[in-house]
């Protein structure tokens, strides 16, 4: 059986294992046998495949990306379960394969477990029975008769070497017994002896043919193993080339993508720079336009200011000229005013009119035109007061009509447009409903005070303020 294992595992080129652990390969440092248990020890977790062979029974274990270091190529066991172990290597570098072939005495079921960096192969249900002792020739046994051909015993599948030897010994004993009987009956039955010899020769030829067929099967299995190893190595090389090609293609695609990204980024950067430059030019143009417009506005404002000052100067000169003319007209206007007041007095008397005497003497009031600066209304504890303030004392008249009192300021103008707004006082506890100040005829200011009902009132002038106090209405 050991010789047969040697013939099977001679395939391809067996590489020397010691000292070949390289790079990331799994280095197998030991193949240990304990009964029916085989432990394969490496430096990395094993990546392996297995298949079985028959006649004789064998288990083949191929460990990928692995080499042997300090492991014998052949170990004879013969412990009743395992006949022997052979190791061989195929390929190189990452395609290296470490093969372990375990021969068994009989057909067995195996349990294969990877534990850490070790691979343990156990025989299921095996107790490690010892091999039967090889039989020896009994003393005193007669040798075969001369000229008698010993019968050859063919090796049957599943038969161990010791069993085959025992069978051969039994066959020889039977042949010797037959030869002895033939020699004793040689004289009596020559023809029967020749027939037995012919049968023995035929059996020997059959045994030789069986041995030749077994050798042919072993050679075919060896070639199949070599072909399997060659295909595995070729597939591993193809995988390596495909992985290298895929890696190169991936790197080329990544480089192309990187170049595209860089080109896109450069284009975007250029667009941003152009947009920034355009925005800067537009901002500069807008700032320049705004500065130009501001200068134009300032120039226009300066021109308008000059025009306004010139107009004010002209107006001042005109007013001074008019003031002299107005002084001359004052007497005539005074007469007309007195006539108008007399006429209004007669009309008011028909409606129970009442008229306040004129306030202010001509000696206390200048001939300059006055400016009304404020018109207002104020509630007092027992009265309601309407007051008018000017920049200096003025002449005035008070005229009473039907539920209305009119205060007229002579030679006066309204200083601010806001003073012409109507003042509604109807929601107060007062006789005054509203106060309206407007420019009157002949350069006067007319302040019309409407009443809820006729009440008594009193007019007085304190410096630059003229006021009229109205009694609260009857309840």
Short mmCIF file of C-alpha atoms in Angstrom, two decimals:
data_model
loop_
_atom_site.label_atom_id
_atom_site.label_comp_id
_atom_site.label_asym_id
_atom_site.label_seq_id
_atom_site.Cartn_x
_atom_site.Cartn_y
_atom_site.Cartn_z
CA UNK A 1 0.00 0.00 0.00
CA UNK A 2 2.84 2.41 0.83
CA UNK A 3 4.42 1.65 -2.54
CA UNK A 4 1.10 2.38 -4.24
CA UNK A 5 0.83 5.74 -2.40
CA UNK A 6 4.35 6.55 -3.56
CA UNK A 7 3.34 5.94 -7.18
CA UNK A 8 0.23 8.11 -6.83
CA UNK A 9 2.02 11.10 -5.24
CA UNK A 10 5.00 11.20 -7.57
CA UNK A 11 3.02 13.69 -9.91
CA UNK A 12 4.42 16.87 -11.31
CA UNK A 13 7.42 18.58 -9.82
CA UNK A 14 7.72 18.30 -6.04
CA UNK A 15 9.20 21.56 -4.81
CA UNK A 16 11.49 21.69 -1.83
CA UNK A 17 9.43 23.10 1.02
CA UNK A 18 11.98 24.15 3.58
CA UNK A 19 12.73 27.87 3.61
CA UNK A 20 10.12 28.82 1.01
CA UNK A 21 7.69 30.76 3.25
CA UNK A 22 7.33 34.11 1.51
CA UNK A 23 5.27 37.23 1.92
CA UNK A 24 1.73 36.52 3.03
CA UNK A 25 1.72 32.75 2.33
CA UNK A 26 0.46 30.29 4.94
CA UNK A 27 3.51 28.29 6.06
CA UNK A 28 2.70 24.69 7.05
CA UNK A 29 5.17 23.78 9.81
CA UNK A 30 3.81 20.43 11.01
CA UNK A 31 1.64 17.42 10.10
CA UNK A 32 1.05 15.45 13.32
CA UNK A 33 -0.70 12.04 13.65
CA UNK A 34 -2.43 10.83 16.83
CA UNK A 35 -4.37 7.59 16.30
CA UNK A 36 -6.97 8.33 13.63
CA UNK A 37 -6.48 12.12 14.04
CA UNK A 38 -4.25 14.25 11.79
CA UNK A 39 -3.43 17.88 12.73
CA UNK A 40 -2.01 20.23 10.06
CA UNK A 41 -0.40 23.29 11.70
CA UNK A 42 0.23 26.56 9.77
CA UNK A 43 0.94 30.25 10.39
CA UNK A 44 -2.44 31.49 9.15
CA UNK A 45 -6.04 30.37 9.13
CA UNK A 46 -6.22 27.73 6.34
CA UNK A 47 -8.17 28.21 3.11
CA UNK A 48 -8.64 24.67 1.76
CA UNK A 49 -10.56 22.27 -0.49
CA UNK A 50 -10.84 18.46 -0.22
CA UNK A 51 -11.74 15.43 -2.31
CA UNK A 52 -11.57 11.65 -1.78
CA UNK A 53 -10.13 8.81 -3.83
CA UNK A 54 -10.75 5.04 -3.70
CA UNK A 55 -8.83 1.88 -4.32
CA UNK A 56 -7.06 2.38 -1.98
CA UNK A 57 -9.07 4.88 0.20
CA UNK A 58 -7.43 8.34 0.38
CA UNK A 59 -8.32 11.90 1.43
CA UNK A 60 -6.68 14.76 -0.50
CA UNK A 61 -6.50 18.24 1.13
CA UNK A 62 -5.38 21.25 -0.98
CA UNK A 63 -4.48 24.36 1.10
CA UNK A 64 -4.45 27.56 -1.03
CA UNK A 65 -1.67 30.17 -0.80
CA UNK A 66 0.44 27.86 1.37
CA UNK A 67 3.90 26.21 1.41
CA UNK A 68 5.59 23.59 3.60
CA UNK A 69 8.46 24.29 5.92
CA UNK A 70 10.25 21.43 7.77
CA UNK A 71 7.59 18.85 6.82
CA UNK A 72 8.60 15.43 5.41
CA UNK A 73 7.38 14.50 1.98
CA UNK A 74 6.43 10.98 3.13
CA UNK A 75 5.44 9.60 6.54
CA UNK A 76 4.65 5.89 7.03
CA UNK A 77 2.07 5.41 9.80
CA UNK A 78 0.40 1.95 9.70
CA UNK A 79 -1.53 2.37 12.95
CA UNK A 80 -4.56 0.32 11.83
CA UNK A 81 -6.43 3.38 10.58
CA UNK A 82 -3.94 5.51 8.63
CA UNK A 83 -1.45 3.81 6.30
CA UNK A 84 0.68 6.86 5.50
CA UNK A 85 0.86 10.57 4.63
CA UNK A 86 2.38 12.28 1.57
CA UNK A 87 2.91 16.02 0.97
CA UNK A 88 3.51 17.93 -2.25
CA UNK A 89 3.54 21.56 -3.46
CA UNK A 90 2.24 23.17 -6.66
CA UNK A 91 2.54 26.65 -8.15
CA UNK A 92 4.37 29.61 -6.64
CA UNK A 93 3.75 32.91 -4.85
CA UNK A 94 0.03 33.65 -4.35
CA UNK A 95 -1.00 30.64 -6.51
CA UNK A 96 0.98 28.17 -4.34
CA UNK A 97 -0.95 25.09 -3.19
CA UNK A 98 0.16 22.78 -0.36
CA UNK A 99 -1.31 19.27 -0.78
CA UNK A 100 -1.63 16.68 2.01
CA UNK A 101 -2.71 13.13 1.03
CA UNK A 102 -3.83 10.82 3.86
CA UNK A 103 -4.09 7.05 3.10
CA UNK A 104 -6.51 4.90 5.12
CA UNK A 105 -6.68 1.13 5.76
CA UNK A 106 -10.38 1.09 4.79
CA UNK A 107 -13.24 3.30 3.66
CA UNK A 108 -13.90 5.80 6.48
CA UNK A 109 -15.94 8.94 7.17
CA UNK A 110 -13.83 11.97 8.11
CA UNK A 111 -14.58 15.13 10.10
CA UNK A 112 -12.52 18.21 9.10
CA UNK A 113 -12.40 21.24 11.45
CA UNK A 114 -10.38 24.50 11.13
CA UNK A 115 -9.32 25.71 14.58
CA UNK A 116 -7.26 28.90 14.56
CA UNK A 117 -4.24 28.27 12.31
CA UNK A 118 -4.69 24.48 12.48
CA UNK A 119 -6.68 22.01 10.39
CA UNK A 120 -7.79 18.85 12.26
CA UNK A 121 -8.89 15.71 10.34
CA UNK A 122 -10.60 13.04 12.45
CA UNK A 123 -12.12 9.67 11.55
CA UNK A 124 -15.77 9.66 12.57
CA UNK A 125 -16.40 6.91 15.18
CA UNK A 126 -12.81 5.61 14.96
CA UNK A 127 -11.22 4.05 17.97
CA UNK A 128 -7.83 3.63 16.32
CA UNK A 129 -7.91 -0.23 16.12
CA UNK A 130 -4.54 -1.90 15.57
CA UNK A 131 -3.72 -3.68 12.33
CA UNK A 132 -3.83 -7.47 12.37
CA UNK A 133 -0.37 -9.05 12.70
CA UNK A 134 1.22 -10.24 9.51
CA UNK A 135 1.15 -14.13 9.36
CA UNK A 136 4.40 -16.03 9.10
CA UNK A 137 5.21 -19.44 7.56
CA UNK A 138 4.52 -22.21 10.03
CA UNK A 139 7.58 -24.29 10.87
CA UNK A 140 7.70 -27.65 9.14
CA UNK A 141 5.58 -26.55 6.22
CA UNK A 142 6.62 -28.27 3.08
CA UNK A 143 7.64 -26.12 0.16
CA UNK A 144 5.73 -26.27 -3.08
CA UNK A 145 6.53 -29.06 -5.39
CA UNK A 146 8.99 -28.36 -8.11
CA UNK A 147 7.49 -27.22 -11.31
CA UNK A 148 4.27 -26.16 -9.67
CA UNK A 149 3.42 -22.52 -10.31
CA UNK A 150 2.29 -20.67 -7.15
CA UNK A 151 -1.11 -18.97 -7.42
CA UNK A 152 -0.94 -15.15 -7.55
CA UNK A 153 -3.40 -13.21 -5.42
CA UNK A 154 -4.93 -10.10 -6.95
CA UNK A 155 -5.15 -7.02 -4.78
CA UNK A 156 -8.82 -6.24 -4.22
CA UNK A 157 -10.17 -2.75 -3.50
CA UNK A 158 -10.25 -1.98 0.24
CA UNK A 159 -7.76 -4.83 1.14
CA UNK A 160 -4.72 -3.81 3.21
CA UNK A 161 -1.18 -5.01 2.57
CA UNK A 162 -1.22 -7.32 5.66
CA UNK A 163 -4.56 -8.81 4.64
CA UNK A 164 -3.24 -9.35 1.12
CA UNK A 165 -0.14 -11.05 2.54
CA UNK A 166 -2.27 -13.29 4.75
CA UNK A 167 -4.43 -14.22 1.80
CA UNK A 168 -1.34 -14.94 -0.28
CA UNK A 169 0.03 -17.15 2.51
CA UNK A 170 -3.25 -19.06 2.65
CA UNK A 171 -3.19 -19.47 -1.12
CA UNK A 172 0.36 -20.79 -0.96
CA UNK A 173 -0.60 -23.26 1.73
CA UNK A 174 -3.51 -24.50 -0.38
CA UNK A 175 -1.25 -24.73 -3.42
CA UNK A 176 1.35 -26.67 -1.45
CA UNK A 177 -1.34 -29.02 -0.21
CA UNK A 178 -2.61 -29.47 -3.76
CA UNK A 179 0.95 -30.07 -4.98
CA UNK A 180 1.49 -32.69 -2.28
CA UNK A 181 -1.71 -34.41 -3.25
CA UNK A 182 -0.73 -34.19 -6.90
CA UNK A 183 2.71 -35.66 -6.15
CA UNK A 184 1.11 -38.51 -4.18
CA UNK A 185 -1.30 -39.20 -7.03
CA UNK A 186 1.15 -38.38 -9.79
CA UNK A 187 1.54 -41.93 -10.78
CA UNK A 188 -2.18 -42.55 -10.67
CA UNK A 189 -3.60 -39.43 -12.22
CA UNK A 190 -1.13 -37.56 -14.48
CA UNK A 191 -3.80 -35.89 -16.43
CA UNK A 192 -5.44 -34.38 -13.31
CA UNK A 193 -2.08 -32.88 -12.24
CA UNK A 194 -1.58 -31.19 -15.61
CA UNK A 195 -5.10 -29.80 -15.40
CA UNK A 196 -4.36 -28.33 -11.97
CA UNK A 197 -1.16 -26.80 -13.30
CA UNK A 198 -3.06 -25.27 -16.17
CA UNK A 199 -5.62 -23.82 -13.77
CA UNK A 200 -2.82 -22.37 -11.64
CA UNK A 201 -1.25 -20.75 -14.69
CA UNK A 202 -4.59 -19.26 -15.64
CA UNK A 203 -5.04 -17.89 -12.12
CA UNK A 204 -1.55 -16.37 -12.23
CA UNK A 205 -2.34 -14.64 -15.51
CA UNK A 206 -5.59 -13.30 -14.00
CA UNK A 207 -3.66 -11.97 -11.00
CA UNK A 208 -1.12 -10.29 -13.30
CA UNK A 209 -3.89 -8.68 -15.31
CA UNK A 210 -5.56 -7.41 -12.14
CA UNK A 211 -2.25 -5.90 -11.01
CA UNK A 212 -1.76 -4.28 -14.41
CA UNK A 213 -5.27 -2.78 -14.29
CA UNK A 214 -4.66 -1.48 -10.77
CA UNK A 215 -1.43 0.16 -11.93
CA UNK A 216 -3.31 1.65 -14.92
CA UNK A 217 -5.97 3.06 -12.57
CA UNK A 218 -3.27 4.47 -10.31
CA UNK A 219 -1.58 6.11 -13.31
CA UNK A 220 -4.91 7.53 -14.47
CA UNK A 221 -5.56 8.94 -10.96
CA UNK A 222 -2.06 10.41 -10.89
CA UNK A 223 -2.64 12.09 -14.24
CA UNK A 224 -6.05 13.30 -13.02
CA UNK A 225 -4.38 14.79 -9.92
CA UNK A 226 -1.73 16.44 -12.08
CA UNK A 227 -4.41 17.79 -14.40
CA UNK A 228 -6.46 19.01 -11.40
CA UNK A 229 -3.38 20.72 -9.96
CA UNK A 230 -2.55 22.25 -13.34
CA UNK A 231 -6.14 23.48 -13.81
CA UNK A 232 -6.18 24.89 -10.25
CA UNK A 233 -2.89 26.67 -10.86
CA UNK A 234 -4.12 27.94 -14.23
CA UNK A 235 -7.39 29.15 -12.69
CA UNK A 236 -5.48 30.84 -9.88
CA UNK A 237 -3.23 32.55 -12.42
CA UNK A 238 -6.25 33.62 -14.46
CA UNK A 239 -7.89 35.01 -11.33
CA UNK A 240 -4.70 36.88 -10.49
CA UNK A 241 -4.50 38.32 -14.03
CA UNK A 242 -8.19 39.27 -13.93
CA UNK A 243 -7.74 40.94 -10.57
CA UNK A 244 -4.68 42.83 -11.85
CA UNK A 245 -6.60 43.86 -14.98
CA UNK A 246 -9.61 44.93 -12.89
CA UNK A 247 -7.32 46.87 -10.55
CA UNK A 248 -5.65 48.62 -13.51
CA UNK A 249 -9.03 49.42 -15.08
CA UNK A 250 -10.31 50.71 -11.74
CA UNK A 251 -7.20 52.84 -11.29
CA UNK A 252 -7.53 54.16 -14.87
CA UNK A 253 -11.22 54.97 -14.29
CA UNK A 254 -10.39 56.68 -11.00
CA UNK A 255 -7.63 58.71 -12.69
CA UNK A 256 -9.98 59.68 -15.51
CA UNK A 257 -12.66 60.68 -12.99
CA UNK A 258 -10.08 62.68 -11.04
CA UNK A 259 -8.98 64.50 -14.19
CA UNK A 260 -12.62 65.21 -15.07
CA UNK A 261 -13.27 66.48 -11.56
CA UNK A 262 -10.18 68.70 -11.73
CA UNK A 263 -11.24 70.04 -15.13
CA UNK A 264 -14.77 70.67 -13.84
CA UNK A 265 -13.41 72.37 -10.72
CA UNK A 266 -11.08 74.51 -12.86
CA UNK A 267 -14.00 75.49 -15.12
CA UNK A 268 -16.16 76.35 -12.10
CA UNK A 269 -13.30 78.35 -10.59
CA UNK A 270 -12.88 80.23 -13.85
CA UNK A 271 -16.63 80.91 -14.00
CA UNK A 272 -16.59 82.16 -10.41
CA UNK A 273 -13.62 84.42 -11.17
CA UNK A 274 -15.37 85.76 -14.26
CA UNK A 275 -18.58 86.29 -12.29
CA UNK A 276 -16.63 88.02 -9.49
CA UNK A 277 -14.83 90.21 -12.02
CA UNK A 278 -18.12 91.07 -13.72
CA UNK A 279 -19.73 91.85 -10.35
CA UNK A 280 -16.73 93.99 -9.40
CA UNK A 281 -16.92 95.92 -12.69
CA UNK A 282 -20.67 96.37 -12.25
CA UNK A 283 -20.16 97.51 -8.65
CA UNK A 284 -17.44 99.93 -9.76
CA UNK A 285 -19.68 101.21 -12.55
CA UNK A 286 -22.62 101.57 -10.14
CA UNK A 287 -20.43 103.30 -7.55
CA UNK A 288 -19.09 105.61 -10.26
CA UNK A 289 -22.64 106.33 -11.46
CA UNK A 290 -23.81 106.93 -7.90
CA UNK A 291 -20.84 109.22 -7.24
CA UNK A 292 -21.56 111.10 -10.45
CA UNK A 293 -25.26 111.33 -9.57
CA UNK A 294 -24.38 112.48 -6.06
CA UNK A 295 -22.08 115.16 -7.49
CA UNK A 296 -24.85 116.21 -9.87
CA UNK A 297 -27.36 116.29 -7.00
CA UNK A 298 -24.93 118.30 -4.89
CA UNK A 299 -24.32 120.66 -7.76
CA UNK A 300 -28.06 120.95 -8.36
CA UNK A 301 -28.67 121.47 -4.63
CA UNK A 302 -25.96 124.11 -4.52
CA UNK A 303 -27.54 125.81 -7.54
CA UNK A 304 -30.98 125.62 -5.97
CA UNK A 305 -29.58 126.92 -2.68
CA UNK A 306 -28.05 129.85 -4.52
CA UNK A 307 -31.35 130.43 -6.29
CA UNK A 308 -33.26 130.17 -3.00
CA UNK A 309 -30.91 132.61 -1.27
CA UNK A 310 -31.18 134.98 -4.23
CA UNK A 311 -34.98 134.64 -4.14
CA UNK A 312 -35.01 135.24 -0.38
CA UNK A 313 -32.81 138.28 -0.88
CA UNK A 314 -35.12 139.56 -3.55
CA UNK A 315 -38.13 138.75 -1.39
CA UNK A 316 -36.56 140.57 1.58
CA UNK A 317 -35.85 143.61 -0.56
CA UNK A 318 -39.33 143.40 -2.00
CA UNK A 319 -40.88 143.13 1.45
CA UNK A 320 -38.86 146.09 2.66
CA UNK A 321 -40.09 148.06 -0.32
CA UNK A 322 -43.61 146.86 0.26
CA UNK A 323 -43.37 147.70 3.97
CA UNK A 324 -42.89 151.34 3.11
CA UNK A 325 -45.81 151.18 0.70
CA UNK A 326 -47.89 149.40 3.26
CA UNK A 327 -47.14 152.11 5.81
CA UNK A 328 -48.56 154.56 3.39
CA UNK A 329 -51.59 152.41 2.84
CA UNK A 330 -52.06 151.73 6.53
CA UNK A 331 -54.28 154.73 7.10
CA UNK A 332 -56.49 153.90 4.11
CA UNK A 333 -56.71 150.25 5.17
CA UNK A 334 -57.45 151.30 8.74
CA UNK A 335 -60.32 153.37 7.50
CA UNK A 336 -61.64 150.55 5.36
CA UNK A 337 -61.26 148.13 8.26
CA UNK A 338 -63.18 150.45 10.57
CA UNK A 339 -65.91 150.74 7.96
CA UNK A 340 -66.03 146.98 7.59
CA UNK A 341 -66.11 146.53 11.35
CA UNK A 342 -68.93 149.02 11.60
CA UNK A 343 -70.82 147.17 8.92
CA UNK A 344 -70.18 143.79 10.61
CA UNK A 345 -71.16 145.32 13.95
CA UNK A 346 -74.50 146.42 12.57
CA UNK A 347 -75.07 142.92 11.15
CA UNK A 348 -74.03 141.30 14.44
CA UNK A 349 -76.27 143.62 16.45
CA UNK A 350 -79.23 142.37 14.52
CA UNK A 351 -78.38 138.88 16.00
CA UNK A 352 -77.49 140.20 19.45
CA UNK A 353 -73.94 140.76 18.33
CA UNK A 354 -71.06 141.54 20.55
CA UNK A 355 -67.72 142.96 19.64
CA UNK A 356 -64.46 143.21 21.44
CA UNK A 357 -62.62 146.48 21.20
CA UNK A 358 -59.40 146.46 19.19
CA UNK A 359 -56.36 145.44 21.15
CA UNK A 360 -52.98 146.98 20.90
CA UNK A 361 -52.06 150.55 20.07
CA UNK A 362 -50.19 151.59 16.97
CA UNK A 363 -47.40 152.82 19.21
CA UNK A 364 -46.89 149.30 20.69
CA UNK A 365 -46.92 147.36 17.40
CA UNK A 366 -44.22 147.67 14.70
CA UNK A 367 -45.00 148.03 11.05
CA UNK A 368 -43.13 144.80 10.21
CA UNK A 369 -45.20 141.89 9.05
CA UNK A 370 -45.72 139.41 11.87
CA UNK A 371 -45.62 135.61 11.80
CA UNK A 372 -48.11 133.38 13.58
CA UNK A 373 -46.03 130.58 15.12
CA UNK A 374 -48.70 128.56 16.96
CA UNK A 375 -52.45 128.17 17.47
CA UNK A 376 -53.70 126.00 20.35
CA UNK A 377 -56.46 124.99 22.73
CA UNK A 378 -56.29 124.38 26.49
CA UNK A 379 -58.80 123.28 29.12
CA UNK A 380 -58.83 125.35 32.33
CA UNK A 381 -60.71 124.45 35.55
CA UNK A 382 -63.74 126.65 34.68
CA UNK A 383 -62.99 127.84 31.17
CA UNK A 384 -61.60 126.77 27.80
CA UNK A 385 -58.84 128.86 26.28
CA UNK A 386 -57.93 129.31 22.60
CA UNK A 387 -54.54 131.00 22.17
CA UNK A 388 -52.49 132.30 19.24
CA UNK A 389 -48.76 133.04 19.45
CA UNK A 390 -46.76 135.33 17.12
CA UNK A 391 -43.13 136.34 16.83
CA UNK A 392 -43.99 139.83 18.23
CA UNK A 393 -47.09 141.73 19.38
CA UNK A 394 -49.80 142.28 16.74
CA UNK A 395 -52.97 144.27 16.27
CA UNK A 396 -56.13 142.14 16.22
CA UNK A 397 -59.91 142.33 16.16
CA UNK A 398 -62.52 139.93 17.53
CA UNK A 399 -65.88 139.57 15.77
CA UNK A 400 -68.79 137.51 17.13
CA UNK A 401 -71.33 135.86 14.82
CA UNK A 402 -73.97 133.13 15.18
CA UNK A 403 -72.18 130.48 17.31
CA UNK A 404 -68.83 131.71 15.99
CA UNK A 405 -66.08 134.01 17.19
CA UNK A 406 -63.47 135.24 14.67
CA UNK A 407 -60.01 136.46 15.76
CA UNK A 408 -58.28 138.39 12.95
CA UNK A 409 -54.56 139.26 13.18
CA UNK A 410 -53.46 142.25 11.11
CA UNK A 411 -50.32 142.39 9.00
CA UNK A 412 -49.58 138.72 9.82
CA UNK A 413 -48.80 135.54 7.93
CA UNK A 414 -48.85 131.85 8.96
CA UNK A 415 -45.33 130.57 9.58
CA UNK A 416 -45.94 126.81 9.21
CA UNK A 417 -48.45 124.92 7.09
CA UNK A 418 -49.21 122.66 10.05
CA UNK A 419 -50.92 125.62 11.82
CA UNK A 420 -53.63 125.68 9.12
CA UNK A 421 -54.96 122.23 10.11
CA UNK A 422 -58.44 122.18 11.67
CA UNK A 423 -58.49 121.52 15.43
CA UNK A 424 -61.53 119.43 16.58
CA UNK A 425 -62.37 120.02 20.28
CA UNK A 426 -65.97 118.79 20.28
CA UNK A 427 -65.20 115.82 22.51
CA UNK A 428 -64.05 118.11 25.38
CA UNK A 429 -66.39 119.55 28.04
CA UNK A 430 -66.21 122.96 26.40
CA UNK A 431 -68.29 125.35 24.32
CA UNK A 432 -65.64 125.26 21.58
CA UNK A 433 -66.35 122.85 18.70
CA UNK A 434 -63.37 123.57 16.41
CA UNK A 435 -60.57 126.06 15.71
CA UNK A 436 -59.46 126.86 12.11
CA UNK A 437 -56.65 129.29 11.19
CA UNK A 438 -56.36 130.46 7.57
CA UNK A 439 -54.85 133.36 5.63
CA UNK A 440 -57.38 136.18 5.44
CA UNK A 441 -57.72 139.16 3.09
CA UNK A 442 -55.30 142.11 3.09
CA UNK A 443 -52.32 140.25 4.63
CA UNK A 444 -54.21 139.05 7.67
CA UNK A 445 -54.65 135.72 9.52
CA UNK A 446 -58.22 134.75 10.31
CA UNK A 447 -58.80 132.31 13.27
CA UNK A 448 -62.43 131.06 13.21
CA UNK A 449 -63.71 129.53 16.51
CA UNK A 450 -67.03 127.63 16.20
CA UNK A 451 -69.15 127.17 19.35
CA UNK A 452 -71.71 124.64 20.51
CA UNK A 453 -73.73 127.52 21.93
CA UNK A 454 -73.24 131.19 22.72
CA UNK A 455 -71.30 131.75 25.93
CA UNK A 456 -69.49 134.69 27.45
CA UNK A 457 -65.81 135.04 26.68
CA UNK A 458 -62.88 137.33 27.44
CA UNK A 459 -60.02 138.40 25.17
CA UNK A 460 -56.58 139.53 26.28
CA UNK A 461 -53.04 139.92 24.92
CA UNK A 462 -49.90 139.05 26.93
CA UNK A 463 -46.77 139.94 24.96
CA UNK A 464 -46.70 137.78 21.85
CA UNK A 465 -49.81 135.73 22.81
CA UNK A 466 -53.46 136.58 22.17
CA UNK A 467 -55.98 134.37 24.01
CA UNK A 468 -59.78 134.07 24.27
CA UNK A 469 -61.27 132.34 27.34
CA UNK A 470 -64.78 130.85 26.98
CA UNK A 471 -67.06 130.00 29.91
CA UNK A 472 -68.22 126.36 30.10
CA UNK A 473 -71.62 125.83 28.51
CA UNK A 474 -74.76 125.54 30.60
CA UNK A 475 -75.69 122.06 31.67
#
